[in-house]
PDB file of C-alpha atoms in Angstrom:
ATOM      1  CA  UNK U   1     -13.679  51.645  -1.271  1.00 40.00           C
ATOM      2  CA  UNK U   2     -11.871  49.958  -4.455  1.00 48.00           C
ATOM      3  CA  UNK U   3      -8.585  50.358  -2.247  1.00 43.00           C
ATOM      4  CA  UNK U   4     -10.133  48.999   0.657  1.00 38.00           C
ATOM      5  CA  UNK U   5     -10.897  45.951  -1.190  1.00 42.00           C
ATOM      6  CA  UNK U   6      -7.387  45.421  -2.389  1.00 38.00           C
ATOM      7  CA  UNK U   7      -5.688  46.217   0.857  1.00 41.00           C
ATOM      8  CA  UNK U   8      -8.082  43.379   2.590  1.00 43.00           C
ATOM      9  CA  UNK U   9      -7.081  41.112  -0.610  1.00 46.00           C
ATOM     10  CA  UNK U  10      -3.428  41.303  -0.508  1.00 40.00           C
ATOM     11  CA  UNK U  11      -3.706  40.931   3.435  1.00 44.00           C
ATOM     12  CA  UNK U  12      -5.188  37.358   2.740  1.00 43.00           C
ATOM     13  CA  UNK U  13      -2.956  36.673  -0.172  1.00 43.00           C
ATOM     14  CA  UNK U  14       0.089  37.892   2.048  1.00 42.00           C
ATOM     15  CA  UNK U  15      -1.184  35.411   5.212  1.00 45.00           C
ATOM     16  CA  UNK U  16      -1.983  32.432   2.721  1.00 42.00           C
ATOM     17  CA  UNK U  17       1.316  32.890   1.733  1.00 40.00           C
ATOM     18  CA  UNK U  18       2.881  32.786   4.944  1.00 45.00           C
ATOM     19  CA  UNK U  19       0.994  29.672   6.125  1.00 44.00           C
ATOM     20  CA  UNK U  20       1.505  28.017   2.612  1.00 46.00           C
ATOM     21  CA  UNK U  21       5.445  28.263   3.481  1.00 54.00           C
ATOM     22  CA  UNK U  22       5.172  26.555   6.799  1.00 58.00           C
ATOM     23  CA  UNK U  23       3.376  24.009   6.051  1.00 65.00           C
ATOM     24  CA  UNK U  24       5.456  23.830   2.527  1.00 74.00           C
ATOM     25  CA  UNK U  25       8.668  23.972   5.151  1.00 75.00           C
ATOM     26  CA  UNK U  26       6.798  20.697   7.618  1.00 73.00           C
ATOM     27  CA  UNK U  27       6.186  19.084   4.347  1.00 77.00           C
ATOM     28  CA  UNK U  28       9.603  19.345   2.905  1.00 81.00           C
ATOM     29  CA  UNK U  29      11.184  18.035   6.056  1.00 77.00           C
ATOM     30  CA  UNK U  30       9.026  15.095   6.410  1.00 75.00           C
ATOM     31  CA  UNK U  31       9.504  14.302   2.750  1.00 79.00           C
ATOM     32  CA  UNK U  32      13.194  14.103   3.936  1.00 82.00           C
ATOM     33  CA  UNK U  33      12.766  12.224   6.737  1.00 75.00           C
ATOM     34  CA  UNK U  34      10.317   9.401   5.116  1.00 76.00           C
ATOM     35  CA  UNK U  35      12.938   9.285   2.029  1.00 79.00           C
ATOM     36  CA  UNK U  36      15.667   8.918   3.820  1.00 79.00           C
ATOM     37  CA  UNK U  37      14.059   6.120   6.049  1.00 74.00           C
ATOM     38  CA  UNK U  38      12.798   4.275   3.120  1.00 74.00           C
ATOM     39  CA  UNK U  39      15.583   4.606   0.472  1.00 75.00           C
ATOM     40  CA  UNK U  40      18.527   5.219   2.180  1.00 74.00           C
ATOM     41  CA  UNK U  41      18.468   3.325   5.467  1.00 70.00           C
ATOM     42  CA  UNK U  42      19.019  -0.593   4.901  1.00 69.00           C
ATOM     43  CA  UNK U  43      16.984  -1.431   7.690  1.00 72.00           C
ATOM     44  CA  UNK U  44      20.074  -3.135   9.618  1.00 73.00           C
ATOM     45  CA  UNK U  45      22.443   0.129  10.389  1.00 75.00           C
ATOM     46  CA  UNK U  46      20.192   1.158  13.696  1.00 79.00           C
ATOM     47  CA  UNK U  47      22.470   4.029  14.510  1.00 82.00           C
ATOM     48  CA  UNK U  48      22.057   5.444  11.096  1.00 82.00           C
ATOM     49  CA  UNK U  49      18.149   5.358  11.775  1.00 77.00           C
ATOM     50  CA  UNK U  50      18.327   6.872  15.400  1.00 79.00           C
ATOM     51  CA  UNK U  51      20.739   9.608  13.999  1.00 84.00           C
ATOM     52  CA  UNK U  52      18.357  10.443  11.104  1.00 81.00           C
ATOM     53  CA  UNK U  53      15.554  10.317  13.837  1.00 76.00           C
ATOM     54  CA  UNK U  54      17.044  12.283  16.558  1.00 77.00           C
ATOM     55  CA  UNK U  55      17.826  14.552  13.533  1.00 81.00           C
ATOM     56  CA  UNK U  56      14.152  14.677  12.393  1.00 76.00           C
ATOM     57  CA  UNK U  57      12.929  15.262  15.856  1.00 73.00           C
ATOM     58  CA  UNK U  58      14.888  18.496  16.316  1.00 78.00           C
ATOM     59  CA  UNK U  59      14.362  20.168  13.067  1.00 78.00           C
ATOM     60  CA  UNK U  60      10.779  19.777  13.901  1.00 73.00           C
ATOM     61  CA  UNK U  61      11.046  20.776  17.309  1.00 73.00           C
ATOM     62  CA  UNK U  62      13.007  23.547  16.466  1.00 76.00           C
ATOM     63  CA  UNK U  63       9.873  24.510  13.974  1.00 76.00           C
ATOM     64  CA  UNK U  64       7.439  24.236  17.129  1.00 71.00           C
ATOM     65  CA  UNK U  65       9.177  25.779  19.608  1.00 73.00           C
ATOM     66  CA  UNK U  66      10.114  29.099  17.385  1.00 77.00           C
ATOM     67  CA  UNK U  67       6.563  29.006  16.153  1.00 73.00           C
ATOM     68  CA  UNK U  68       6.963  28.333  12.297  1.00 72.00           C
ATOM     69  CA  UNK U  69       4.575  24.927  12.840  1.00 70.00           C
ATOM     70  CA  UNK U  70       2.116  24.964  14.666  1.00 70.00           C
ATOM     71  CA  UNK U  71      -0.317  22.714  15.971  1.00 68.00           C
ATOM     72  CA  UNK U  72      -2.710  24.063  13.097  1.00 74.00           C
ATOM     73  CA  UNK U  73      -0.036  23.367  10.524  1.00 75.00           C
ATOM     74  CA  UNK U  74       0.676  19.844  11.533  1.00 71.00           C
ATOM     75  CA  UNK U  75      -3.189  19.023  10.638  1.00 72.00           C
ATOM     76  CA  UNK U  76      -3.249  21.256   7.360  1.00 76.00           C
ATOM     77  CA  UNK U  77      -0.280  19.444   6.573  1.00 73.00           C
ATOM     78  CA  UNK U  78      -1.677  15.776   7.533  1.00 71.00           C
ATOM     79  CA  UNK U  79      -5.162  16.413   6.336  1.00 74.00           C
ATOM     80  CA  UNK U  80      -3.418  16.885   2.655  1.00 75.00           C
ATOM     81  CA  UNK U  81      -1.902  13.769   2.983  1.00 71.00           C
ATOM     82  CA  UNK U  82      -3.398  11.245   4.664  1.00 69.00           C
ATOM     83  CA  UNK U  83      -5.722   9.177   2.708  1.00 70.00           C
ATOM     84  CA  UNK U  84      -7.186   6.844   5.011  1.00 68.00           C
ATOM     85  CA  UNK U  85      -9.734   8.709   6.478  1.00 73.00           C
ATOM     86  CA  UNK U  86      -9.834   6.669   9.859  1.00 74.00           C
ATOM     87  CA  UNK U  87      -6.194   7.599  10.641  1.00 69.00           C
ATOM     88  CA  UNK U  88      -7.030  10.974   9.882  1.00 68.00           C
ATOM     89  CA  UNK U  89      -9.439  10.909  12.607  1.00 74.00           C
ATOM     90  CA  UNK U  90      -7.110   8.930  15.138  1.00 70.00           C
ATOM     91  CA  UNK U  91      -4.549  11.791  14.620  1.00 66.00           C
ATOM     92  CA  UNK U  92      -7.568  14.772  15.088  1.00 71.00           C
ATOM     93  CA  UNK U  93      -8.330  13.089  17.881  1.00 66.00           C
ATOM     94  CA  UNK U  94      -4.784  12.458  19.466  1.00 69.00           C
ATOM     95  CA  UNK U  95      -3.892  15.798  18.724  1.00 66.00           C
ATOM     96  CA  UNK U  96      -7.552  17.502  20.776  1.00 68.00           C
ATOM     97  CA  UNK U  97      -6.345  15.165  23.687  1.00 61.00           C
ATOM     98  CA  UNK U  98      -3.061  16.646  23.748  1.00 62.00           C
ATOM     99  CA  UNK U  99      -4.466  19.614  24.530  1.00 61.00           C
ATOM    100  CA  UNK U 100      -2.978  23.278  24.246  1.00 54.00           C
ATOM    101  CA  UNK U 101      -0.401  22.489  26.489  1.00 49.00           C
ATOM    102  CA  UNK U 102       0.989  19.940  24.450  1.00 60.00           C
ATOM    103  CA  UNK U 103       4.851  20.592  24.151  1.00 65.00           C
ATOM    104  CA  UNK U 104       7.068  20.649  20.751  1.00 62.00           C
ATOM    105  CA  UNK U 105       8.835  17.250  21.366  1.00 66.00           C
ATOM    106  CA  UNK U 106       5.351  15.761  22.054  1.00 69.00           C
ATOM    107  CA  UNK U 107       3.972  17.353  19.027  1.00 65.00           C
ATOM    108  CA  UNK U 108       7.493  15.929  17.333  1.00 66.00           C
ATOM    109  CA  UNK U 109       6.622  12.234  18.401  1.00 69.00           C
ATOM    110  CA  UNK U 110       2.808  12.268  17.372  1.00 67.00           C
ATOM    111  CA  UNK U 111       4.214  13.622  13.362  1.00 64.00           C
ATOM    112  CA  UNK U 112       7.140  11.015  13.399  1.00 65.00           C
ATOM    113  CA  UNK U 113       4.490   8.087  14.767  1.00 68.00           C
ATOM    114  CA  UNK U 114       1.663   9.222  11.917  1.00 63.00           C
ATOM    115  CA  UNK U 115       4.545   9.879   9.066  1.00 61.00           C
ATOM    116  CA  UNK U 116       3.716   6.873   7.638  1.00 60.00           C
ATOM    117  CA  UNK U 117       0.035   7.432   7.219  1.00 57.00           C
ATOM    118  CA  UNK U 118       1.493  10.433   5.220  1.00 58.00           C
ATOM    119  CA  UNK U 119       2.785   8.065   1.855  1.00 54.00           C
ATOM    120  CA  UNK U 120       1.727   5.359   0.012  1.00 54.00           C
ATOM    121  CA  UNK U 121       2.698   1.544   0.183  1.00 51.00           C
ATOM    122  CA  UNK U 122       4.749   0.813  -2.602  1.00 52.00           C
ATOM    123  CA  UNK U 123       5.816  -2.735  -3.746  1.00 51.00           C
ATOM    124  CA  UNK U 124       7.485  -4.908  -1.004  1.00 53.00           C
ATOM    125  CA  UNK U 125      10.541  -7.769  -1.460  1.00 56.00           C
ATOM    126  CA  UNK U 126       8.412  -9.265   1.740  1.00 56.00           C
ATOM    127  CA  UNK U 127       5.666 -10.214   0.322  1.00 57.00           C
ATOM    128  CA  UNK U 128       3.518 -13.601   2.363  1.00 67.00           C
ATOM    129  CA  UNK U 129       5.722 -16.305   2.303  1.00 75.00           C
ATOM    130  CA  UNK U 130       2.853 -18.823   2.026  1.00 81.00           C
ATOM    131  CA  UNK U 131       2.092 -16.822  -1.543  1.00 82.00           C
ATOM    132  CA  UNK U 132       5.297 -17.530  -2.538  1.00 84.00           C
ATOM    133  CA  UNK U 133       5.521 -20.794  -1.408  1.00 88.00           C
ATOM    134  CA  UNK U 134       2.199 -21.807  -3.544  1.00 90.00           C
ATOM    135  CA  UNK U 135       3.364 -19.989  -6.076  1.00 89.00           C
ATOM    136  CA  UNK U 136       6.997 -21.759  -6.651  1.00 92.00           C
ATOM    137  CA  UNK U 137       4.642 -25.072  -6.144  1.00 95.00           C
ATOM    138  CA  UNK U 138       2.743 -24.288  -9.031  1.00 95.00           C
ATOM    139  CA  UNK U 139       5.013 -23.391 -11.190  1.00 96.00           C
ATOM    140  CA  UNK U 140       7.676 -25.893 -10.772  1.00 96.00           C
ATOM    141  CA  UNK U 141       4.236 -28.785 -11.181  1.00 96.00           C
ATOM    142  CA  UNK U 142       3.245 -26.754 -14.845  1.00 96.00           C
ATOM    143  CA  UNK U 143       7.490 -27.006 -15.466  1.00 95.00           C
ATOM    144  CA  UNK U 144       7.378 -31.098 -14.713  1.00 94.00           C
ATOM    145  CA  UNK U 145       4.129 -31.593 -16.723  1.00 93.00           C
ATOM    146  CA  UNK U 146       5.845 -29.650 -19.286  1.00 93.00           C
ATOM    147  CA  UNK U 147       8.769 -31.567 -19.155  1.00 93.00           C
ATOM    148  CA  UNK U 148       7.213 -35.378 -18.907  1.00 90.00           C
ATOM    149  CA  UNK U 149       4.930 -34.413 -21.953  1.00 89.00           C
ATOM    150  CA  UNK U 150       8.059 -33.400 -23.738  1.00 91.00           C
ATOM    151  CA  UNK U 151      10.151 -36.905 -22.793  1.00 92.00           C
ATOM    152  CA  UNK U 152       7.788 -39.418 -22.749  1.00 90.00           C
ATOM    153  CA  UNK U 153       4.876 -40.511 -26.251  1.00 90.00           C
ATOM    154  CA  UNK U 154       2.227 -42.925 -25.607  1.00 90.00           C
ATOM    155  CA  UNK U 155       2.668 -46.346 -26.899  1.00 90.00           C
ATOM    156  CA  UNK U 156      -0.398 -47.921 -26.286  1.00 91.00           C
ATOM    157  CA  UNK U 157      -3.731 -47.035 -26.684  1.00 90.00           C
ATOM    158  CA  UNK U 158      -7.541 -48.568 -25.294  1.00 92.00           C
ATOM    159  CA  UNK U 159     -10.865 -47.492 -26.223  1.00 92.00           C
ATOM    160  CA  UNK U 160     -13.314 -46.911 -22.768  1.00 92.00           C
ATOM    161  CA  UNK U 161     -16.694 -46.259 -22.772  1.00 93.00           C
ATOM    162  CA  UNK U 162     -16.914 -42.730 -20.960  1.00 92.00           C
ATOM    163  CA  UNK U 163     -20.127 -40.872 -20.234  1.00 93.00           C
ATOM    164  CA  UNK U 164     -20.080 -37.063 -19.180  1.00 92.00           C
ATOM    165  CA  UNK U 165     -23.090 -35.124 -17.590  1.00 92.00           C
ATOM    166  CA  UNK U 166     -24.058 -31.493 -18.316  1.00 90.00           C
ATOM    167  CA  UNK U 167     -26.662 -30.074 -16.674  1.00 90.00           C
ATOM    168  CA  UNK U 168     -27.382 -26.273 -17.788  1.00 88.00           C
ATOM    169  CA  UNK U 169     -29.755 -24.225 -15.913  1.00 88.00           C
ATOM    170  CA  UNK U 170     -32.422 -21.212 -17.354  1.00 86.00           C
ATOM    171  CA  UNK U 171     -32.891 -18.364 -15.066  1.00 84.00           C
ATOM    172  CA  UNK U 172     -35.337 -16.987 -16.657  1.00 84.00           C
ATOM    173  CA  UNK U 173     -37.641 -20.103 -17.092  1.00 84.00           C
ATOM    174  CA  UNK U 174     -36.709 -21.462 -13.488  1.00 85.00           C
ATOM    175  CA  UNK U 175     -35.339 -24.765 -15.213  1.00 87.00           C
ATOM    176  CA  UNK U 176     -32.360 -26.920 -15.359  1.00 87.00           C
ATOM    177  CA  UNK U 177     -32.007 -29.624 -18.202  1.00 90.00           C
ATOM    178  CA  UNK U 178     -29.574 -32.273 -17.671  1.00 91.00           C
ATOM    179  CA  UNK U 179     -27.854 -34.129 -20.708  1.00 92.00           C
ATOM    180  CA  UNK U 180     -25.712 -37.289 -20.971  1.00 93.00           C
ATOM    181  CA  UNK U 181     -23.447 -38.051 -23.410  1.00 92.00           C
ATOM    182  CA  UNK U 182     -21.691 -41.043 -24.103  1.00 94.00           C
ATOM    183  CA  UNK U 183     -19.170 -42.417 -26.125  1.00 93.00           C
ATOM    184  CA  UNK U 184     -15.816 -44.838 -27.182  1.00 93.00           C
ATOM    185  CA  UNK U 185     -12.766 -42.439 -25.885  1.00 91.00           C
ATOM    186  CA  UNK U 186      -9.140 -43.679 -26.983  1.00 91.00           C
ATOM    187  CA  UNK U 187      -7.275 -43.573 -23.772  1.00 90.00           C
ATOM    188  CA  UNK U 188      -3.247 -43.879 -23.437  1.00 90.00           C
ATOM    189  CA  UNK U 189      -2.437 -46.884 -21.076  1.00 89.00           C
ATOM    190  CA  UNK U 190       1.145 -46.735 -21.382  1.00 90.00           C
ATOM    191  CA  UNK U 191       3.889 -44.263 -21.787  1.00 88.00           C
ATOM    192  CA  UNK U 192       7.202 -44.818 -23.419  1.00 91.00           C
ATOM    193  CA  UNK U 193      10.114 -42.500 -22.377  1.00 89.00           C
ATOM    194  CA  UNK U 194      11.823 -40.493 -25.959  1.00 85.00           C
TER     195      UNK U 194
END
């Protein structure tokens, strides 16, 4: 009985190692393609992109055709890489719709189309242009106010009567109290450049 359980555990171990080697090779090829497209490609050289994409398709198609990679290994890789649950469900649906008669080219195309879901989105210099413009405008306004206050001084003051109203709400007693404070305030009426 011990011999049988040792034999069975060895068989299962080698089966897992063989399967993880396939997934590992598939993952390595996908990682290389992702690295090439995000780091090495300058987003302008279309010939480079087409050449690398074609090479990736050929590698994946060869792995699928030779039996090194299967639908199961692709799904295993997708489940380990994709963090977005909806994207994973969409990929599973596509794989189901392809059925058993899917070619290696179809599987490679499916893998390439969904590869953007496998990796987290990094920093991008292509941010929202509107937000950049708003931020630049706020920074320019603050800079101008600092410059203006450093180069101008008040030369005339005037006292003005000013009242402020404060409302305090107490949620415990469900009531609010309004207070009005009035007093003389010094206000600058004329500035001179330094």
